[in-house]
CSV table of C-alpha atoms in Angstrom, one decimal:
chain,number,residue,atom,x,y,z
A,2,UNK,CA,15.5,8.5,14.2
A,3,UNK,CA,14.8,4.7,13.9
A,4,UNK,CA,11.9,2.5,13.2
A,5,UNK,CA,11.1,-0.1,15.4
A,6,UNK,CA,7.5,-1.2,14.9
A,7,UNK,CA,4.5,-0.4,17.0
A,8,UNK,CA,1.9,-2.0,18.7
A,9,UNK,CA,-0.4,-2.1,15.8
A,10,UNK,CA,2.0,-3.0,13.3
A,11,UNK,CA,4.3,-6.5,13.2
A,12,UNK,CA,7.6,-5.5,11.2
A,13,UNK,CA,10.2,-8.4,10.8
A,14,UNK,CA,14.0,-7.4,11.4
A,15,UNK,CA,14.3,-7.3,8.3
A,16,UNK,CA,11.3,-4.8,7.4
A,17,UNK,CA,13.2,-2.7,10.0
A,18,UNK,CA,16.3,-2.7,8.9
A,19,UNK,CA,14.9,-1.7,5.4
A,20,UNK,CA,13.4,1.2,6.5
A,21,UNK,CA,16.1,2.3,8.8
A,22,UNK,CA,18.7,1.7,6.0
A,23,UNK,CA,16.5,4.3,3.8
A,24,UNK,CA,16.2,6.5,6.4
A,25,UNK,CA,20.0,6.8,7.0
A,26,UNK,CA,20.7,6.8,3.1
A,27,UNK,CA,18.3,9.2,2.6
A,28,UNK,CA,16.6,7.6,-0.5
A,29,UNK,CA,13.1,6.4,-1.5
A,30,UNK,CA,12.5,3.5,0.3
A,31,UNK,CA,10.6,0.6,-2.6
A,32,UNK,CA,8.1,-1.6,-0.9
A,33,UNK,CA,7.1,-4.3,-2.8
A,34,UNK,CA,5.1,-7.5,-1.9
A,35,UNK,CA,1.5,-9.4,-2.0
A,36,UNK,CA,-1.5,-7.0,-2.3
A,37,UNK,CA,-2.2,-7.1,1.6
A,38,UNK,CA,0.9,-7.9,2.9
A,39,UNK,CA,0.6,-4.5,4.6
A,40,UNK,CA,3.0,-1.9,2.3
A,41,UNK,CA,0.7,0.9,2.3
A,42,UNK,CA,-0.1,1.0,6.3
A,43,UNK,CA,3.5,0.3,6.8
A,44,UNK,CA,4.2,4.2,6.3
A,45,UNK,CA,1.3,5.3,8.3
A,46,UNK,CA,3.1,3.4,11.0
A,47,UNK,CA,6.3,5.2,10.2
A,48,UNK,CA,4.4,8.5,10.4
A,49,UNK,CA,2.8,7.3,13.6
A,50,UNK,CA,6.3,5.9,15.2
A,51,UNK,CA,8.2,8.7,14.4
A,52,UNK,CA,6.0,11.5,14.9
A,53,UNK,CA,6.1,12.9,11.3
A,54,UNK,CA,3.5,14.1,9.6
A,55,UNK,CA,2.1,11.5,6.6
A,56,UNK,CA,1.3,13.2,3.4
A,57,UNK,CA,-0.1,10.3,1.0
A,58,UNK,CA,-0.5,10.5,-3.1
A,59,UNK,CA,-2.3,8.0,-4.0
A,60,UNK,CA,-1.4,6.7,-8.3
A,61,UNK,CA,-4.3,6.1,-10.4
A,62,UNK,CA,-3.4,5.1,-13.8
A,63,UNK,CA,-4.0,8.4,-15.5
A,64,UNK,CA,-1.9,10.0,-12.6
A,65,UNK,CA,0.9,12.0,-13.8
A,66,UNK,CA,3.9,13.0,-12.0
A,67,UNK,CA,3.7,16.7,-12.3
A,68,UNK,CA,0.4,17.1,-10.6
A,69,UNK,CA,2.9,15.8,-7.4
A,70,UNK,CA,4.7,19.1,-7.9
A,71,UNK,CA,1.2,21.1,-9.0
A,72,UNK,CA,-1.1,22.3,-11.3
A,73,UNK,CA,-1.8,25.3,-13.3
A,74,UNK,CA,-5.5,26.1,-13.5
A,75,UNK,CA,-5.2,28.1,-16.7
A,76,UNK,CA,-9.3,27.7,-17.3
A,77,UNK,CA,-10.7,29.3,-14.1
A,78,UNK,CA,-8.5,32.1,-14.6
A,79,UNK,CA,-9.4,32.9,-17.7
A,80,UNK,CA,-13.4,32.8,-16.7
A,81,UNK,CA,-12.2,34.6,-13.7
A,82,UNK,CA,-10.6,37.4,-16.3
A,83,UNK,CA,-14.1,37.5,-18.4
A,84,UNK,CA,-16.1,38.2,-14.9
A,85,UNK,CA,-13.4,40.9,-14.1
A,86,UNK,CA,-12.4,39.1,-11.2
A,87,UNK,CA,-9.4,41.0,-9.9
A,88,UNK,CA,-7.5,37.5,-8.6
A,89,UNK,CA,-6.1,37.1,-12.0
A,90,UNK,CA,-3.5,39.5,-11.2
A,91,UNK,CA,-2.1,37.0,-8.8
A,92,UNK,CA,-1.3,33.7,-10.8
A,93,UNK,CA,-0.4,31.8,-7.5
A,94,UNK,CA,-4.5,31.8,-6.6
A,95,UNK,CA,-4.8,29.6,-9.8
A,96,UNK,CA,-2.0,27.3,-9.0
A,97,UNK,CA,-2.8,24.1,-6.7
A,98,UNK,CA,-0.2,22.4,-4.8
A,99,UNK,CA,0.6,18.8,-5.5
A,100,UNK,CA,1.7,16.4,-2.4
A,101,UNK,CA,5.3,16.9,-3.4
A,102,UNK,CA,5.0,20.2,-2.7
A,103,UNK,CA,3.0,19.8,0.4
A,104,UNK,CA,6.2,17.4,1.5
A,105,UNK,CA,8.7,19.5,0.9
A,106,UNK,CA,7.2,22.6,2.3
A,107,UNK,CA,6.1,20.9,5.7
A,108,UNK,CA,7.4,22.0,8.7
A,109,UNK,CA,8.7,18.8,10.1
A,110,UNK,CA,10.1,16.1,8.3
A,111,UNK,CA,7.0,14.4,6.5
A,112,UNK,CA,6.8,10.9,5.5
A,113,UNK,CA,5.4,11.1,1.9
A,114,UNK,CA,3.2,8.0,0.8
A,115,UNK,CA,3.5,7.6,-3.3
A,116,UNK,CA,1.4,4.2,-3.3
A,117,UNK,CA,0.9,2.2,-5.8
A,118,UNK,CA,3.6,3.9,-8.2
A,119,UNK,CA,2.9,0.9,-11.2
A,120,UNK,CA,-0.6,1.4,-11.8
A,121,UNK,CA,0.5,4.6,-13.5
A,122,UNK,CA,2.3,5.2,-16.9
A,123,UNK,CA,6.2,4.0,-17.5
A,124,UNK,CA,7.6,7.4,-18.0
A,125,UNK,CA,5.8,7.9,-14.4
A,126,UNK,CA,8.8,7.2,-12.1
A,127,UNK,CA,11.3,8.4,-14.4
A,128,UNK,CA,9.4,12.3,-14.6
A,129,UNK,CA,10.2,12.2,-11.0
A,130,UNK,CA,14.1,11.5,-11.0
A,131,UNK,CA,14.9,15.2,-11.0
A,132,UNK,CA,12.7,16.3,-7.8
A,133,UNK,CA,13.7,13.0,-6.0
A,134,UNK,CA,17.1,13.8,-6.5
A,135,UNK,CA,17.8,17.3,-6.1
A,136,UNK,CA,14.4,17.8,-3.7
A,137,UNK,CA,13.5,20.9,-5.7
A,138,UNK,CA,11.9,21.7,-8.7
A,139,UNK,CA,11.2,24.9,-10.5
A,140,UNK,CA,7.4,26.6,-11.0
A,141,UNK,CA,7.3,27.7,-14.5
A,142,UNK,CA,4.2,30.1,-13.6
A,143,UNK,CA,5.5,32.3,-10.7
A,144,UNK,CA,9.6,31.9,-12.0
A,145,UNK,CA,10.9,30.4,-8.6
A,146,UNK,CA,12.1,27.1,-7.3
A,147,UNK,CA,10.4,25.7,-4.6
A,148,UNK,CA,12.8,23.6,-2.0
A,149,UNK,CA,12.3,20.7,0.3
A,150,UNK,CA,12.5,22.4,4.3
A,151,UNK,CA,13.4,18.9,5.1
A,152,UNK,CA,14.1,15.6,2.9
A,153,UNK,CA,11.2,14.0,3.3
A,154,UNK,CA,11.0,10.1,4.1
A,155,UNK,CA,9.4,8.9,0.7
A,156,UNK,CA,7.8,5.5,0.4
A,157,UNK,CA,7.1,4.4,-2.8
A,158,UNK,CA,4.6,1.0,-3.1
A,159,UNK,CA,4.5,-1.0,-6.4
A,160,UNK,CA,2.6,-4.5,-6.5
A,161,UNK,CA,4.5,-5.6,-9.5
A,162,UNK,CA,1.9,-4.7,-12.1
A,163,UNK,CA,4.7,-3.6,-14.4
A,164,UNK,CA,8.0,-3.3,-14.1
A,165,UNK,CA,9.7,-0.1,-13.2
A,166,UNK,CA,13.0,1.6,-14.8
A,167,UNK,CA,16.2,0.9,-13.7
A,168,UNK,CA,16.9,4.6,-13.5
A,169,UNK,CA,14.4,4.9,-10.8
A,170,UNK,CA,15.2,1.6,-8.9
A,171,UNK,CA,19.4,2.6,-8.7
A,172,UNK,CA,17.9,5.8,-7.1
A,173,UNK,CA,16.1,3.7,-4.1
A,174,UNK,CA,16.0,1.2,-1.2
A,175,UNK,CA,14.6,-2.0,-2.5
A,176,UNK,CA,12.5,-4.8,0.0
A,177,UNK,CA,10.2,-7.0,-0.8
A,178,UNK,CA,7.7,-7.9,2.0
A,179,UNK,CA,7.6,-12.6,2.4
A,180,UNK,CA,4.5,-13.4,3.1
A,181,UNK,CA,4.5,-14.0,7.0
A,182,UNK,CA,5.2,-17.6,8.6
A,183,UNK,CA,2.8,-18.8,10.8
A,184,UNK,CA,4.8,-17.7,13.8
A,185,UNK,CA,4.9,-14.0,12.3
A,186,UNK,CA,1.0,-14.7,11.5
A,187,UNK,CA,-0.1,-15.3,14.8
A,188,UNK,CA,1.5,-12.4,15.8
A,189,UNK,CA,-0.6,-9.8,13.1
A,190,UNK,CA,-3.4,-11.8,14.6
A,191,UNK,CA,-2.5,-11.2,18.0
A,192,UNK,CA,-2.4,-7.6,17.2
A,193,UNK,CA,-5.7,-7.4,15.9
A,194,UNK,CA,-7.4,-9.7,18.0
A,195,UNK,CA,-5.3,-9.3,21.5
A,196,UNK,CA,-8.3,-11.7,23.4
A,197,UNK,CA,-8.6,-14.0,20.7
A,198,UNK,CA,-9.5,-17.9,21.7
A,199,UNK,CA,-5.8,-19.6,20.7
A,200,UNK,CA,-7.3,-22.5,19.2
A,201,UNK,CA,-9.5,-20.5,17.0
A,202,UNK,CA,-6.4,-18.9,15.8
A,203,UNK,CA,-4.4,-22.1,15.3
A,204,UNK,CA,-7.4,-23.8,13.5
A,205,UNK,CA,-8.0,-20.6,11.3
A,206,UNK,CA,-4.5,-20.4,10.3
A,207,UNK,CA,-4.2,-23.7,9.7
A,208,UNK,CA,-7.3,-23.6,7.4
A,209,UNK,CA,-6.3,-20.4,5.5
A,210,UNK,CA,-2.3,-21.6,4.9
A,211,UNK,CA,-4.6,-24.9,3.9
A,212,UNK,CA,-6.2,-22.8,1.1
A,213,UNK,CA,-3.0,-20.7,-0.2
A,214,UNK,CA,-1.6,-24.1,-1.1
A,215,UNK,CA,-4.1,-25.1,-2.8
A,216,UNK,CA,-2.7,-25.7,-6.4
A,217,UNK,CA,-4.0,-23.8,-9.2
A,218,UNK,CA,-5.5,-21.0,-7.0
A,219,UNK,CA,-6.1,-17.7,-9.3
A,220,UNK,CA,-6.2,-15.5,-5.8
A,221,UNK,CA,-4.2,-16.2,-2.8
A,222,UNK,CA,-5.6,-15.2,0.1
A,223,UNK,CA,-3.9,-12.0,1.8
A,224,UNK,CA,-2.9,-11.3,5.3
A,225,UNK,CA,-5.6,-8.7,5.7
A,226,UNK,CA,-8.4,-10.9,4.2
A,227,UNK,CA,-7.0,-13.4,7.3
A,228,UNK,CA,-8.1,-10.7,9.4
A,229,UNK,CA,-11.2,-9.7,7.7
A,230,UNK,CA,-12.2,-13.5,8.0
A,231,UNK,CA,-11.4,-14.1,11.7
A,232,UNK,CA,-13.7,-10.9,12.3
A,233,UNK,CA,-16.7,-12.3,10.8
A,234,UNK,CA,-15.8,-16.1,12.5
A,235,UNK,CA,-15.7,-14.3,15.9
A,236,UNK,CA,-18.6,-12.0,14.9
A,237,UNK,CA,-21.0,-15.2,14.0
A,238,UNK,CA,-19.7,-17.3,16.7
A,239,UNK,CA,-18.6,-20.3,14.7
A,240,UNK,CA,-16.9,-21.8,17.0
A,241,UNK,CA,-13.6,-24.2,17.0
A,242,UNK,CA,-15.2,-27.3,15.9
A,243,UNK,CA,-16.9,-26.0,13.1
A,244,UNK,CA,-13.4,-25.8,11.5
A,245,UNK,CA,-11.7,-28.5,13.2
A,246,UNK,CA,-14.3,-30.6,12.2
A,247,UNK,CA,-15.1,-29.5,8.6
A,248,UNK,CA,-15.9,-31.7,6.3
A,249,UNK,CA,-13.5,-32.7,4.0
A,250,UNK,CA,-16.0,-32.6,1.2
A,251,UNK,CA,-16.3,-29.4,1.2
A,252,UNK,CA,-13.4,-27.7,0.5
A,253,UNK,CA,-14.8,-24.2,1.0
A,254,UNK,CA,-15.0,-22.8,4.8
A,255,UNK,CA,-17.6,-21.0,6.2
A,256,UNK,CA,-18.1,-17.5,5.3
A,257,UNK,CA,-15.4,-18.1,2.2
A,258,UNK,CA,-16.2,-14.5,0.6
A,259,UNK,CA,-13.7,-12.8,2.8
A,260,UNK,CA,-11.2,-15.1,1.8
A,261,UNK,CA,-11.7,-16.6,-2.5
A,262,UNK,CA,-13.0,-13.2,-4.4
A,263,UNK,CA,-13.6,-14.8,-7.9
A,264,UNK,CA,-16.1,-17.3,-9.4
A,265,UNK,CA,-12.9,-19.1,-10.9
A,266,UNK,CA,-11.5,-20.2,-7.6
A,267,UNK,CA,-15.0,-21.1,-6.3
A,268,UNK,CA,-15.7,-23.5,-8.5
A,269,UNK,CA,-12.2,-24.9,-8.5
A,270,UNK,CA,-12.5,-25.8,-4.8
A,271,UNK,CA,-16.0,-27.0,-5.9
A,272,UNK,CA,-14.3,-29.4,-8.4
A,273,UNK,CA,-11.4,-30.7,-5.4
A,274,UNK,CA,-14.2,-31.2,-3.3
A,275,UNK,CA,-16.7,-33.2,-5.9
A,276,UNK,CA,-13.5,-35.2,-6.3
A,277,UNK,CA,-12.6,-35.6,-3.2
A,278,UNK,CA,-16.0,-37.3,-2.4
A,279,UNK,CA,-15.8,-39.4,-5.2
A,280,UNK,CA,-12.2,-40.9,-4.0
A,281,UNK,CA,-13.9,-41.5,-0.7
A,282,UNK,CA,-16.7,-43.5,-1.7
């Protein structure tokens, strides 16, 4: 069982080894890497490549880790009990399954999705050691302990918002996804857009790398926002020269909102461009 990339997703050789390595070692595989850079779709396309099942548990930040494993609904069986409800004989209709659970009673091999495993609490990862480990854990409610059919392939997504314990990080398979290179850009492009005009993509590229490097920049613009942009260029027709022949006194290009999404970075390509028409006069 080895992942190779499909047709709608571009991994490097490196991305692939990464996720092969986990797969062989059998531990949580950590994806890290610019908002956008493509972490979370990256196990859809692992589900999709190998023909698993994807079971996804998305982290807020008041997300705990045992409602992965499940939860006790301790309130509707005690209204149940006042209506004389006879399901409160049977605790187990009061207890929902978390997506733990769900991964380790599937009947394939699952790929299990926990994205964006920062924006939660520290203590977070490390209330998960146990089950990630030992792929069981015990229900306190019905006195048994439930056990993975199959290890599940687990990919865990952080975007750096705080910094995870080194307990957890010894217990998985660490890659950060670069930011692609043109060549590899081109290529996500290509995906997306198999028909695409070449020049508009060179010009476009050119343009968005153009606007990464632009110093000071709050927001970088992400791969996906590339995409969203080229969509609406293609949609509106702007064609070639519009960006090959953009003025250079304005530093914003057309339909900007899919690219700078803050007021800051507006105005600070406002500013270059108010200076770069006073340099040129």
């Amino acid at each position: 069982m080895t992942f190779q990339g499909t047709d709608r997703y571009v991994a490097t050789d490196a991305l692939k080894l990464a996720v092969n390595a986990a797969i062989t070692l059998q531990r949580p595989l950590l994806i890290k890497g610019e908002p956008g850079t493509g972490k979370t779709l990256l196990a859809e396309e692992m589900a999709r490549a190998l023909g698993a099942p994807l079971i996804t548990w998305h982290v807020k930040s008041t997300t705990k880790a045992h409602q992965g494993l499940y939860e006790y609904d301790a309130v509707s069986r005690l209204r149940d009990s006042q209506l004389g409800d006879p399901r409160v004989e049977d605790v187990r209709h009061y207890i929902r399954r978390g997506k733990l659970w769900e991964a380790f009673e599937s009947e394939q091999r699952a790929v299990l999705l926990i994205d964006e495993i920062d924006k939660a609490d520290i203590e977070f990862p490390n209330d998960l050691l146990q089950e990630l480990d030992r792929m069981e854990f015990y229900v306190y409610e019905t006195d048994e302990t439930i056990r993975a059919r199959h290890r599940p392939m687990i990919v865990i997504t952080s975007n750096n918002e705080k910094e995870l314990p080194d307990a957890f990080l010894r217990r998985c398979f660490f890659h950060y996804i670069a930011f692609p290179d043109r060549e590899t850009l081109e290529r996500i492009v290509r995906v997306h857009y198999p028909d695409i005009d070449c020049h508009l993509v060179d010009r476009a590229i050119e343009c968005f790398f153009d606007l990464r490097d632009v110093p000071g920049l709050k927001k970088k613009p992400s791969t996906s926002e590339l995409i969203d942009w080229l969509k609406l260029l293609l949609a509106d027709k702007i064609p070639v020269a519009a960006l090959i022949e953009r003025d250079p006194t304005k530093a914003i290009p057309p339909l900007y909102g899919a690219l700078v999404k803050n007021e800051q970075d507006v105005q600070l390509l406002e500013r270059l461009a108010f200076m770069h028409r006073r340099a040129s006069r």
